[in-house]
PDB file of C-alpha atoms in Angstrom:
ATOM      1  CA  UNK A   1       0.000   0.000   0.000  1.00 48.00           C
ATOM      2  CA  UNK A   2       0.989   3.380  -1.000  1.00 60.00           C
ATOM      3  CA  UNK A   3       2.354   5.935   1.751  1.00 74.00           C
ATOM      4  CA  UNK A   4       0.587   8.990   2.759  1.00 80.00           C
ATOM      5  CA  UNK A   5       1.804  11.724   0.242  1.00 85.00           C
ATOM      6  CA  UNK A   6       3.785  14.322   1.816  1.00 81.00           C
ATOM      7  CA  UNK A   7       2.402  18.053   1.970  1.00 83.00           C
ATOM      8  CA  UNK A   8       4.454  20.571   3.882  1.00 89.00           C
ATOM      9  CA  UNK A   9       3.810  23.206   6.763  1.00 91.00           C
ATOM     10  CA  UNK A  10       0.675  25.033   4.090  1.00 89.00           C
ATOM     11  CA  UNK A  11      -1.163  21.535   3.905  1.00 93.00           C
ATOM     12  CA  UNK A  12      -1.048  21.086   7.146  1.00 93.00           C
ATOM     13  CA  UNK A  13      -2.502  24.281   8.119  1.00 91.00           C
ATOM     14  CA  UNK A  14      -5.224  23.182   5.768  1.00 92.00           C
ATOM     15  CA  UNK A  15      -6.143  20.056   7.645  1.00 93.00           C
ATOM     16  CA  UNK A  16      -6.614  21.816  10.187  1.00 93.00           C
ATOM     17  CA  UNK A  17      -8.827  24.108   9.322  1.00 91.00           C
ATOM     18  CA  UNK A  18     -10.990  21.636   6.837  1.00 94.00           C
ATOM     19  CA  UNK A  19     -10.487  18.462   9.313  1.00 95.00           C
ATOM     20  CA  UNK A  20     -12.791  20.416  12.048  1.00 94.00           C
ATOM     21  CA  UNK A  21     -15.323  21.549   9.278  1.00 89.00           C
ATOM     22  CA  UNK A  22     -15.547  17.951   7.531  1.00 93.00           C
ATOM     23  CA  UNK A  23     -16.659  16.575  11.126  1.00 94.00           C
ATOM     24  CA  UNK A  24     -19.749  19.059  10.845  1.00 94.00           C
ATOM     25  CA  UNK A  25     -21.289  16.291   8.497  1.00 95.00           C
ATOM     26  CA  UNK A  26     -21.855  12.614   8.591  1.00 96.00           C
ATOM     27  CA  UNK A  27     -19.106  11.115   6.050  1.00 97.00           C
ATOM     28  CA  UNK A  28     -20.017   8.606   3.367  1.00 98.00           C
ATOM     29  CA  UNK A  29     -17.631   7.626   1.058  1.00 98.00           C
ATOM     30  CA  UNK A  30     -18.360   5.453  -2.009  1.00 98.00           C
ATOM     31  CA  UNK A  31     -15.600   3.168  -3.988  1.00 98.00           C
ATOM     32  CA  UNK A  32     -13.145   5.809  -2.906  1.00 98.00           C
ATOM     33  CA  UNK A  33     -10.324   3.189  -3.520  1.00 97.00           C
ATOM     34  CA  UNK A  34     -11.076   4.636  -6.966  1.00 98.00           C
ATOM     35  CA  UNK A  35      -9.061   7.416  -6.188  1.00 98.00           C
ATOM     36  CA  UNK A  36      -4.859   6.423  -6.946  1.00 97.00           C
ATOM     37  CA  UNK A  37      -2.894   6.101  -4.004  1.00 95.00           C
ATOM     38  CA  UNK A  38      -0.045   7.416  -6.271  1.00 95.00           C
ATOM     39  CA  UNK A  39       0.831   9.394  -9.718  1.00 97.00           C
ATOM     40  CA  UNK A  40      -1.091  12.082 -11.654  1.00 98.00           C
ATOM     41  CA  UNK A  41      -4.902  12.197 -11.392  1.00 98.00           C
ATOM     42  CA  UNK A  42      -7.907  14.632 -12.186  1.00 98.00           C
ATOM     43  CA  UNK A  43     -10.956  14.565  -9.881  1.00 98.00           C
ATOM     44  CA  UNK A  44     -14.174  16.230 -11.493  1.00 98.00           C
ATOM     45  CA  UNK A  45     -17.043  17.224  -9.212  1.00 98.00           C
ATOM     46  CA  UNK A  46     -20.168  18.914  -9.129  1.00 98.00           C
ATOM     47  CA  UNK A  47     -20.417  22.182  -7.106  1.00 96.00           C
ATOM     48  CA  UNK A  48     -23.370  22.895  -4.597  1.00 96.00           C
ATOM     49  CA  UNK A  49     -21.984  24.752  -1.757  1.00 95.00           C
ATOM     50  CA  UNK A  50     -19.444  26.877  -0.401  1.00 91.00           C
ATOM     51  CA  UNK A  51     -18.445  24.264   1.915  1.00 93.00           C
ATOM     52  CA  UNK A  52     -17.126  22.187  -0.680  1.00 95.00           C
ATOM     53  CA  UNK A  53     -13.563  22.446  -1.090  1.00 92.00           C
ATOM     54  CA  UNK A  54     -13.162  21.633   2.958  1.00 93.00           C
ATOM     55  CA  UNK A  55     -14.752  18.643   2.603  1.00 96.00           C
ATOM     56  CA  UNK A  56     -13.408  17.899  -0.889  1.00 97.00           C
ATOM     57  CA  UNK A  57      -9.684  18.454   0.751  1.00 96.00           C
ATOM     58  CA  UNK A  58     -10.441  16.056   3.007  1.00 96.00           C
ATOM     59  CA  UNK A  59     -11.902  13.291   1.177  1.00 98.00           C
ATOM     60  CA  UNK A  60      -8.602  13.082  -1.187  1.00 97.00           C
ATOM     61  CA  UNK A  61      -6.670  13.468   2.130  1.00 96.00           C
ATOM     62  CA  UNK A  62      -8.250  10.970   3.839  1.00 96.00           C
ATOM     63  CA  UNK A  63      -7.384   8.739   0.324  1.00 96.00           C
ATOM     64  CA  UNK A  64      -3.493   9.686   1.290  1.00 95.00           C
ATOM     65  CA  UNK A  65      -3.180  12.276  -1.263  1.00 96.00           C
ATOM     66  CA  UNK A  66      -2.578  16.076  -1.278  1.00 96.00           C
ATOM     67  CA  UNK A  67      -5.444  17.688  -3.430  1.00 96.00           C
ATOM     68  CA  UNK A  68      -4.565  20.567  -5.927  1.00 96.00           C
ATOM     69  CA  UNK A  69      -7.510  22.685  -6.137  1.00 95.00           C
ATOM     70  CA  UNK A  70      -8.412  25.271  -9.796  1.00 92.00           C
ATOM     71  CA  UNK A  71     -10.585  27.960  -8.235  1.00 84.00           C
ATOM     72  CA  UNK A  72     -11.630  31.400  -8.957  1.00 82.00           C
ATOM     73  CA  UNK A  73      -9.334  33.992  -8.383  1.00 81.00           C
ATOM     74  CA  UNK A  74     -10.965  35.407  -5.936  1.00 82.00           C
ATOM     75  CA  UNK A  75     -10.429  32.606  -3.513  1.00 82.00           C
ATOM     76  CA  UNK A  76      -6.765  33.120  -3.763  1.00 82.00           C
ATOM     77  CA  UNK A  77      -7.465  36.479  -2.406  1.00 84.00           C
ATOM     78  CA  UNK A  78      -9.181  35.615   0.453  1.00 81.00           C
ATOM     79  CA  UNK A  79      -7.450  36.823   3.734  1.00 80.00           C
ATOM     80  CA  UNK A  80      -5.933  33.874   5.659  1.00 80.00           C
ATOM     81  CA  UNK A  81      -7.746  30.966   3.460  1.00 80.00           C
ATOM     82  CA  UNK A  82      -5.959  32.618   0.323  1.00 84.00           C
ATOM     83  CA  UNK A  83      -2.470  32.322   2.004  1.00 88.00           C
ATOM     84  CA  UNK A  84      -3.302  28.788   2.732  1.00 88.00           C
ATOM     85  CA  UNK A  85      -5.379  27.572  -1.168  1.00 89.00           C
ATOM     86  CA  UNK A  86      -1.593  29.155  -2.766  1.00 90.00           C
ATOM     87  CA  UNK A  87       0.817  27.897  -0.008  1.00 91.00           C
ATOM     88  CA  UNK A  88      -1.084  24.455  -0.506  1.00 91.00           C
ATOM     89  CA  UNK A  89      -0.247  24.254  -4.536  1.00 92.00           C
ATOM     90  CA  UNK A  90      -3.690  26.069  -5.563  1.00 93.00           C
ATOM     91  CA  UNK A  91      -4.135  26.949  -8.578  1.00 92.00           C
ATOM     92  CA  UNK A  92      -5.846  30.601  -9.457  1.00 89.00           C
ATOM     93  CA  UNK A  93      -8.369  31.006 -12.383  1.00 86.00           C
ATOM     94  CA  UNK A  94      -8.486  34.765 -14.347  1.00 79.00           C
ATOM     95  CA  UNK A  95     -11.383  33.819 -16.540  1.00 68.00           C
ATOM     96  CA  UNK A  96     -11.862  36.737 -19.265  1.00 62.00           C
ATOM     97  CA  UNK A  97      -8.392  37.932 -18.318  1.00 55.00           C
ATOM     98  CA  UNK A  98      -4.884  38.330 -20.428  1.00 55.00           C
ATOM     99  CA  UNK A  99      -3.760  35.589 -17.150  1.00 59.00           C
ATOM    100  CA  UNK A 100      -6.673  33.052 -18.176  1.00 61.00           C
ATOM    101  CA  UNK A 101      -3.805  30.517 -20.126  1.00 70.00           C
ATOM    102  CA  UNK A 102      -1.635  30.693 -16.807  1.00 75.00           C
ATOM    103  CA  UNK A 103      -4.113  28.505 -14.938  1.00 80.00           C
ATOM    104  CA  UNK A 104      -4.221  25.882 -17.588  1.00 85.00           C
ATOM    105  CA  UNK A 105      -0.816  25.801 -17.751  1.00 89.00           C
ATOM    106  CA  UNK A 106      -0.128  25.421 -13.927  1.00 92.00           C
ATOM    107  CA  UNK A 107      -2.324  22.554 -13.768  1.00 93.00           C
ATOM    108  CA  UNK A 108      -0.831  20.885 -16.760  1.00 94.00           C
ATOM    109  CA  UNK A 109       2.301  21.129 -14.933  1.00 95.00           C
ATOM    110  CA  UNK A 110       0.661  20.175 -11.353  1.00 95.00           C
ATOM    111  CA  UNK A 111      -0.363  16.465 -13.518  1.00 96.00           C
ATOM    112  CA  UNK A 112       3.048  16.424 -14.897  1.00 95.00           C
ATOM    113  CA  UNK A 113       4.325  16.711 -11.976  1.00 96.00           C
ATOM    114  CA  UNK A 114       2.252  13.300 -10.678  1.00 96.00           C
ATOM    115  CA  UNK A 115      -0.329  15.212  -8.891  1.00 97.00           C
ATOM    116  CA  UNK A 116      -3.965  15.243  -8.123  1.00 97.00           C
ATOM    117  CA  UNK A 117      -5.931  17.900  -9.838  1.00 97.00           C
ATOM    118  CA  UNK A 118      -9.301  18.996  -8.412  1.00 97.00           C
ATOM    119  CA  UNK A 119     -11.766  21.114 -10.739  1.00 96.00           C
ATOM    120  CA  UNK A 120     -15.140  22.153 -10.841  1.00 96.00           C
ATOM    121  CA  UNK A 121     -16.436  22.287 -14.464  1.00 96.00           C
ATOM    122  CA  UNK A 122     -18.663  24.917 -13.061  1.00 95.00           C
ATOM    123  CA  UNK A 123     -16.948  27.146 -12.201  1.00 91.00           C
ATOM    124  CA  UNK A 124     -19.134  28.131  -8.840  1.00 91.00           C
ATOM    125  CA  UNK A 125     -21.766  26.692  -6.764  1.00 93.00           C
ATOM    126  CA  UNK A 126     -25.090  25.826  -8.888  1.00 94.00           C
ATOM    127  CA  UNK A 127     -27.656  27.663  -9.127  1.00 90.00           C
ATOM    128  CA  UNK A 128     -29.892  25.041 -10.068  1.00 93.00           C
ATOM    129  CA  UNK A 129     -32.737  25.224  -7.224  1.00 90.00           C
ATOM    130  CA  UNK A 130     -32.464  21.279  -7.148  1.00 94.00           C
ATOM    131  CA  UNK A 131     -28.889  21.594  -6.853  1.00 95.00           C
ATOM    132  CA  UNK A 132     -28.198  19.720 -10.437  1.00 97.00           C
ATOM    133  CA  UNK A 133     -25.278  20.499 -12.168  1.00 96.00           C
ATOM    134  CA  UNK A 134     -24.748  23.799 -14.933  1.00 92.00           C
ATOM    135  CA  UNK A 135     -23.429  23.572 -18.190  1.00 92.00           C
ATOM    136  CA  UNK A 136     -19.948  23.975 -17.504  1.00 96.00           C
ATOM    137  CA  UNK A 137     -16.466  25.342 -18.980  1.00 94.00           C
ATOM    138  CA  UNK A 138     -14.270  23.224 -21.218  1.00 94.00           C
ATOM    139  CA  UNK A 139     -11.274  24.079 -19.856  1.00 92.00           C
ATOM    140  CA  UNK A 140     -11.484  20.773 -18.310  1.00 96.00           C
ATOM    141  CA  UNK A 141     -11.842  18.899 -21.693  1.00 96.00           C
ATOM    142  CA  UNK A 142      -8.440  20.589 -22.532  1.00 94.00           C
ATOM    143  CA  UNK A 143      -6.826  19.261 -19.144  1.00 95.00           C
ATOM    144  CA  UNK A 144      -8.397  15.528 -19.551  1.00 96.00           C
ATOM    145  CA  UNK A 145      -7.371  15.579 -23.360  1.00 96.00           C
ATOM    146  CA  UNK A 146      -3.173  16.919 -23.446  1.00 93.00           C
ATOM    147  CA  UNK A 147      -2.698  14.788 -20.175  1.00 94.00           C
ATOM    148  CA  UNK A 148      -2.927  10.907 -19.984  1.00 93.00           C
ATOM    149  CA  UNK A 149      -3.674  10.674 -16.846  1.00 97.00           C
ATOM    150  CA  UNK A 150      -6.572   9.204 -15.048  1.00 98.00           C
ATOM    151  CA  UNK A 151      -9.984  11.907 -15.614  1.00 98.00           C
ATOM    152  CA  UNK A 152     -11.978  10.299 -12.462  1.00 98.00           C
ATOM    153  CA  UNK A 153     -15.942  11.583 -12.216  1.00 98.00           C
ATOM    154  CA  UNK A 154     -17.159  12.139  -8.377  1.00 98.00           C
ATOM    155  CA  UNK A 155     -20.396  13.342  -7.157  1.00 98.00           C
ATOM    156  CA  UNK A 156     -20.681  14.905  -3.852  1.00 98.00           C
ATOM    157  CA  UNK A 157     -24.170  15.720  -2.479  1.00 98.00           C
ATOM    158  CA  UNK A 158     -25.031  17.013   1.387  1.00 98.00           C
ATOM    159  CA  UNK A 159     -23.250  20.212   1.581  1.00 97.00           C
ATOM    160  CA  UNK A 160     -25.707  22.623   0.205  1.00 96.00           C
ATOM    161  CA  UNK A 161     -28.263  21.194   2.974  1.00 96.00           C
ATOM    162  CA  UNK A 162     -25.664  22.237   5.266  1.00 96.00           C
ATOM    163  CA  UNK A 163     -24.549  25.761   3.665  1.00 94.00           C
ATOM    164  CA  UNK A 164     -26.419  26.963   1.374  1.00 89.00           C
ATOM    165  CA  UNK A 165     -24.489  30.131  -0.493  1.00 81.00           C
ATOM    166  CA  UNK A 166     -27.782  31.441  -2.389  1.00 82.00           C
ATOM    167  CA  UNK A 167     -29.610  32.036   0.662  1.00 84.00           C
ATOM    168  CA  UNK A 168     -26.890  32.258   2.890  1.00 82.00           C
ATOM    169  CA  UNK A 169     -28.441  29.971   5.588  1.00 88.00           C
ATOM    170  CA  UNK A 170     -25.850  27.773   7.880  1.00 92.00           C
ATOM    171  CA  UNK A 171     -27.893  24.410   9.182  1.00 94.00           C
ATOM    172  CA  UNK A 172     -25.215  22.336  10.941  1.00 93.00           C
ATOM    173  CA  UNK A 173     -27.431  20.566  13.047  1.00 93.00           C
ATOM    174  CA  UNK A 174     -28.730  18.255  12.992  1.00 94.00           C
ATOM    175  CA  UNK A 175     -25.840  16.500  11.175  1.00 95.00           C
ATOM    176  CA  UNK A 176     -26.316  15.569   7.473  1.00 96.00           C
ATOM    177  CA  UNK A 177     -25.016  12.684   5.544  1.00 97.00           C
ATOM    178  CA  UNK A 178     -22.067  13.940   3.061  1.00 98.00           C
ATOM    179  CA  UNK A 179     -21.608  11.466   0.680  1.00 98.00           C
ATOM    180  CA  UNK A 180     -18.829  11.266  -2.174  1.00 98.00           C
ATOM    181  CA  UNK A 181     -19.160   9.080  -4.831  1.00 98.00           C
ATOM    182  CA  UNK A 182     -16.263   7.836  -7.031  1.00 98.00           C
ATOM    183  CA  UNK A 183     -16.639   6.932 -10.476  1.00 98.00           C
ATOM    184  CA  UNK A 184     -14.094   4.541 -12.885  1.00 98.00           C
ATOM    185  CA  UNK A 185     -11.407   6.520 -14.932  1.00 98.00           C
ATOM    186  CA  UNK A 186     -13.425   7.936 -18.225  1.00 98.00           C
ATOM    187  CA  UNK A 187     -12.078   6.821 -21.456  1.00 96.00           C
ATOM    188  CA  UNK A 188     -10.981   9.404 -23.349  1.00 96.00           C
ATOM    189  CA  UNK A 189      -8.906   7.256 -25.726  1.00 92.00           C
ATOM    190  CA  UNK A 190     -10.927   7.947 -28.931  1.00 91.00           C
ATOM    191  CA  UNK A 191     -10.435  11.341 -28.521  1.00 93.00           C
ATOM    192  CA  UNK A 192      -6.426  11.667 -27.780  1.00 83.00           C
ATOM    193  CA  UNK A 193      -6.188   9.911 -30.997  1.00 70.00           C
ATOM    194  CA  UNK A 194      -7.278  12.193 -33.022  1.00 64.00           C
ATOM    195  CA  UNK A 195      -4.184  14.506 -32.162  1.00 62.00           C
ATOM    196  CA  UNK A 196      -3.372  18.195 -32.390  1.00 66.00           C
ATOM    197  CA  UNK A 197      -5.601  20.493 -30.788  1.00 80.00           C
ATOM    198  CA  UNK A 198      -9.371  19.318 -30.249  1.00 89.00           C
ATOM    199  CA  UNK A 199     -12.038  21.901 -32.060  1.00 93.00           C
ATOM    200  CA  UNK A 200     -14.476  23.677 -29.821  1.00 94.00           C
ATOM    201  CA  UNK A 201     -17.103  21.141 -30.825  1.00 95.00           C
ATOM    202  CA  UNK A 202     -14.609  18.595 -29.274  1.00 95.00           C
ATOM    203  CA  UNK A 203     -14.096  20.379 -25.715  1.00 96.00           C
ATOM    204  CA  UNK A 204     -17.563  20.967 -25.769  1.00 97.00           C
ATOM    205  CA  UNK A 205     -18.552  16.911 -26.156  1.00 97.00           C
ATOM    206  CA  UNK A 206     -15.900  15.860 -24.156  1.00 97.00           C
ATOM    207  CA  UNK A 207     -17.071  18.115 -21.321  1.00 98.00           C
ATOM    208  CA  UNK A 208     -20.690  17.374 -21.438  1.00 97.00           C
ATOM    209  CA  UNK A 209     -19.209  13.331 -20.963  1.00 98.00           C
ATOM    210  CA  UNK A 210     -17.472  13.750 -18.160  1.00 98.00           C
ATOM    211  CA  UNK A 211     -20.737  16.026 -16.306  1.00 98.00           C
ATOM    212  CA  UNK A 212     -22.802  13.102 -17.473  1.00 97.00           C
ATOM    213  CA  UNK A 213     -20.700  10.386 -15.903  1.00 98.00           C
ATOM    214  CA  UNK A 214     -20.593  13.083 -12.504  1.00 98.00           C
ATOM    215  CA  UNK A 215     -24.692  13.549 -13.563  1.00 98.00           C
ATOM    216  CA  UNK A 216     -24.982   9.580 -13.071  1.00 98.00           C
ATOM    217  CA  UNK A 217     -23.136   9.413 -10.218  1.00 98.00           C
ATOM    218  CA  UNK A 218     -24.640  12.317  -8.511  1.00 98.00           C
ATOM    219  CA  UNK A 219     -28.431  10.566  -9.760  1.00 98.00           C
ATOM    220  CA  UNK A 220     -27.109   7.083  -7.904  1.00 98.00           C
ATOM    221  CA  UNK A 221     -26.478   9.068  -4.681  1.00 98.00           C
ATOM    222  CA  UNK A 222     -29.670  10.970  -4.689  1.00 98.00           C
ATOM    223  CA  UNK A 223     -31.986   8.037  -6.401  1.00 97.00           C
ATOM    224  CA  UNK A 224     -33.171  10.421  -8.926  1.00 96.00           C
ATOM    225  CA  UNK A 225     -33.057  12.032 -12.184  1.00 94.00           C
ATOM    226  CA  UNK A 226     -32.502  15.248 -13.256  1.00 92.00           C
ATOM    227  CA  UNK A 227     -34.547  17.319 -15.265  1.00 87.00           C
ATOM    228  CA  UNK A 228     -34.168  17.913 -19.094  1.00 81.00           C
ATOM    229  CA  UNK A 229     -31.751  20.795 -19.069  1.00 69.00           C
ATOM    230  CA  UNK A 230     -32.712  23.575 -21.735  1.00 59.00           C
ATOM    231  CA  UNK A 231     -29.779  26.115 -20.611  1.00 56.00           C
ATOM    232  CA  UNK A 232     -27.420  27.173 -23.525  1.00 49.00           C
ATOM    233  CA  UNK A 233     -23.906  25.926 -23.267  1.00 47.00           C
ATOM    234  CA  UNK A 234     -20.965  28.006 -21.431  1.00 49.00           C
ATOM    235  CA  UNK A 235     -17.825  27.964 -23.253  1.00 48.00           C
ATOM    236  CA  UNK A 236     -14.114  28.911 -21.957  1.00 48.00           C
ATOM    237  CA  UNK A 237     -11.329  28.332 -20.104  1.00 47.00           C
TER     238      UNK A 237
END
């Protein structure tokens, strides 16, 4: 079995902050030996709270790896937590900004480098009032495609019922299940082959796959469907 990957002196300041948080809801993890114990990975997930990237930290933490987070910008701002998502190997997002390449590039080097990459295709928290997933930005079609590494789908579902950022009401108690769901690797084979650099219409298909497989996932957890979805898409980094 694989040792616990090493972090350094900003990771640990981030377990405990999100170790303390995790325990304010009832842990449920499913096939998380999915996740590697070892070499480059990419974790997709769904977005419904504010409270996710705690509890996201500390499900891949709790798997013996050291999560690298994309997030918005903003979050790297972020007095104290900011100093911690950059000292822990965050990675910043400029969306609509001369900087937006930079992130892409830092996480391609963050997989070279035989890490764990965590994105949200979202971008932000839903705002779905069922808490379903958005269309979302390809930039992760462009990360699963120039990397061969593992693209791994995971649903998480129980946060929003515990921190809702729309309404801005907190409900810890009483305690709510928190489940994370791990999918198989996604097969992205067929389209590496093609080679050179995948048309829009590519990133676009290849993103809508890997929200389905989170979709499914996130549908198992909650045993239901989701609506038809009539939104238009959201392109970009």
């Amino acid at each position: 079995m694989a040792d616990r990957e090493k972090g350094g002196f900003w990771v640990g300041a981030a377990a405990a902050l999100f170790y303390p948080l995790s325990w304010i809801g009832k842990r449920v993890y499913v096939d998380a030996d999915r996740v590697p114990r070892e070499g480059a990975a990419l974790l997709v997930l769904n977005h419904v709270s504010h409270l996710d990237p705690a509890v996201d930290a500390v499900f891949v933490h709790r798997n013996k790896r050291v999560p690298r987070f994309l997030a918005k910008d903003t979050v790297a701002k972020a007095p104290i937590f900011g100093r911690i998502f950059l000292g822990s190997g965050g990675i910043p997002v400029y969306r609509g900004s001369s900087s937006a390449g930079d992130s892409l590039r830092a996480a391609h080097r963050t997989l070279q480098e035989g890490k764990i990459v965590v994105i949200y295709p979202e971008g932000t928290i839903t705002r779905d009032p069922e808490g379903w997933p958005k269309r979302s930005y390809t930039g992760v079609a462009r990360l699963a495609l120039e990397n061969d590494v593992p693209v791994i789908p995971v649903a998480r579902w129980g946060t929003q019922a515990i921190w809702n950022g729309y309404d801005k009401k907190f409900r810890p108690f009483p305690r709510k299940k928190v489940v994370h769901a791990v999918g198989r690797p996604v097969d992205l084979s067929g389209y590496r082959e093609e080679g050179g650099t995948a048309s829009p219409a590519v990133l676009r298909e290849v993103t809508e796959l890997l929200m389905r497989e989170v979709v499914d996932l996130l549908s198992d957890v909650r045993g239901e469907r989701p609506p038809a979805r009539d939104d238009a898409p959201t392109d970009g980094e």
